[in-house]
Amino acid sequence: MHASPDPTPDSPDPDRLAFSEDDAPPPAPDPDERFWRVMVVDDDEDVHEATRFALLGLRVNGRRLQLLHARSALQARRLLASEADIAVILLDVVMETDDAGLRLVRHIREDLGLRRVRIVLRTGQPGQAPEIPTIAAFDIDDYQVKAEFTRVRLQTVLTTHIRAYVQLQALEATRRGLELIVQSSASLLRIRGLARYAQGVVTQLCTILGIEPEGLICAQVEDARVDLARIVAAAGAHGPLVGRPLADVADLAVRERLAQCLREGRNLMEDGVCLYFGQGAGRAVAALVNAGRPLDATEMQLLRAFCANIAVGFENVAMYRQLVELASRDPLLLILNRERFAERIDGLQHQRVGKTLALIDIDDFAGINDAFGPRLGDEVLKAVTDRMGRTLGGRTLLARVGADTFGALGGARLVSPQGIRAVFAEPFEVAGERLQLSASAGLVRLDDGPATAAQLLLDAQIALKRAKRGERGGIEYFSAAAGNEARGRRQLIHGLRSALRNGGLSVVFQPQVNLASEAVIGAEALLRWQDADGGWVAPAKFISLAEQSGMILPIGEFVLRSACAQLGRLRELGHTGFRMGVNTSMAQLRSPGFLAMLAATLAEAGVPPQALELEITESMAMDDAEALQRLLAGVKALGVGVAIDDFGTGYSSLAQLHRLQVDRLKIDRAFVQDSSTSAVGATLAQVVVELGRALGLAVMAEGVETQPQQEWLLSLGCQEGQGWRFARPMPPAKLESWLAERGGGTPLV
Ligand code: C2E
Ligand code: CA
Ligand code: CA
């Protein structure tokens, strides 16, 4: 047996001979008509003829058949390689070889992986019928003896197997579709990728439905608001519309049809299918599918599953947005948090004119918390939020930017000193308590220029700080001057920080003498800062800043180390009686590790504690006398001396001075320098000296510039002095040569 190369009358070329249309093709072939494709493989031309004749006019599920003819197993293979979607193969067993048919079956099932195509074996004689195990092994669906083929029989066999094929195909499509949907559901959780996800699923769905990827677009509606419908999935050219309102769909026909479907809440089957998937509670999805043919039940089911999934995905997006929204709100007060507030300010763009930003800080909120407990504190904040919302108007944006600091952004008329005062005018009733609150506020007008939210909030903060300088309830607008000042301070802190890191700080020493003999008794360590331009910055300008910014801690430690190192070196040079005064801030004394650091520094430098004296200002001594007493007791216990600096400028009482166990009073240089011109200055200096004498303390005069001042101080009984009359502050090397010039070591005093 061999393949018949003979061309059939309607297919002259052996490679094309496989095709023959239904015997009576319709006069005007419809290119969209779908056929069931049936392949007849037989080396007997008569069988082809008979089959063609037997199947003439057969329709299964409304479709006609299209026969493909192969005259050998080889030809069949070629055909299978190029033709898809074959429903049934009527296959002769014995062709080129006795088992050519069975080998072809194996090729179809295993090599080509075609599992759905129905294979009906046909044998010449009953004796050639394959054994049952063969049928099973080769995945053959049926076999028939050719002789038994009547027209009716053949039609029945084909009808049965085509239906089986359809079912298998539907199952397969459903399985694939469901698989796809399940797979993509997993990625639904990664919500950010939803647009891309939707795109991908839509594209694949189009593949399953066998339609162009242009042909699918889904709109979702909520609360039955068709005017607010959004595109939730779309393929091809419509893809970029995902997430956009239905109204953005440029294609009028598409837009209208989706809207109609959603409005009427039903499937529209005429002119392109638009399917309606109601989900209850006014939610629905409409899917416009341009398949160019009616969809079958399986396809509809797939679409339904798809739309449900898409909807779930978008519900997740909505939930995610809600979560984000929640995360951007203060959980207690349910107003915006600082970050979100800043975002909204930045988002204003060109709508800034006429708007004001305020930071509103409740005065002494900590006191309320302490007195009534944090629970009531929370209630107070809620009440204030409430009142603010009502007083500052519904369009004013409120935020909680700090524990008890609110942000308000709104029209300049409402967000104003009057508006803010109105909020706190009446007492607040909270948990049975009537609280009269007040608040300080810093305001910034947004009109001028495109400052960022961060800058604006900072400006408001600066204004708020100034407002808090005065009494409670202070309200200030930000001014350029205040801004410049604050900016200047920030720059200064920045510069100071890098000076500390890069060796821009140094310590100079100003000798102190016995006023009568002018013998050197010690020196005061004074900090110097040479900025990046080489200029000197006065300590008066940066010490208080360092104290406010906390930088005084590392800086103070640096001064202390430098002073002790210098002290150690001088002692090596023989100046064993030399004493060193080091200015010390309250913040330093208060820092937990201070005493340990002090002891370690002394030990490291190898100097006795008695050679060191901490100078603290009188105003410090007054501020928190009890705390200071405790802290100084520790210093004294180490053996380190204490001097009260700038004495006479504060109002410390005798009893306080006594308790503080100080060793020395330093008369402020203002009184020394005023002594010649002002009676008050002179009197004060006199009082200090007498006070010192009464308490048994040493008294040192600062700022001694002239001989008359020196003599006058001596006449008062002041024993010690420091000032330009004796020496200016000088760097370590100069101090050493200066001491050497004056000759000899310094005696112990
Ligand atoms: P202070 O402790 O009262 O220091 C004495 C100040 O008077 C020094 O100014 C010194 O240079 C200046 N002075 C000394 N003799 C004369 C004089 O005869 N006439 C005049 N007109 N002034 C004289 P300086 O160095 O500018 O220091 C200013 C202030 O800065 C110091 O006042 C002190 O309160 C603070 N300070 C300096 N160094 C440090 C430091 O290391 N730590 C801390 N916490 N404060 C420091
Ligand atoms: Ca044969
Ligand atoms: Ca001092």
Short mmCIF file of C-alpha atoms in Angstrom, two decimals, residues 214 217 238 241 246-258 288 290:
data_model
loop_
_atom_site.label_atom_id
_atom_site.label_comp_id
_atom_site.label_asym_id
_atom_site.label_seq_id
_atom_site.Cartn_x
_atom_site.Cartn_y
_atom_site.Cartn_z
CA GLU A 214 -9.05 45.26 20.68
CA ILE A 217 -13.54 46.62 27.50
CA HIS A 238 -8.45 50.75 25.06
CA LEU A 241 -8.16 53.72 29.78
CA LEU A 246 -16.15 55.75 31.27
CA ALA A 247 -16.65 59.27 30.00
CA ASP A 248 -13.01 59.29 28.88
CA VAL A 249 -13.63 56.59 26.27
CA ALA A 250 -13.23 58.43 23.02
CA ASP A 251 -15.15 55.90 20.90
CA LEU A 252 -18.71 57.14 21.17
CA ALA A 253 -20.25 53.80 20.15
CA VAL A 254 -18.27 51.90 22.78
CA ARG A 255 -19.02 54.45 25.46
CA GLU A 256 -22.74 54.58 24.73
CA ARG A 257 -23.08 50.85 24.56
CA LEU A 258 -21.39 50.24 27.93
CA LEU A 288 -18.28 44.84 25.70
CA ASN A 290 -16.45 42.45 20.02
#
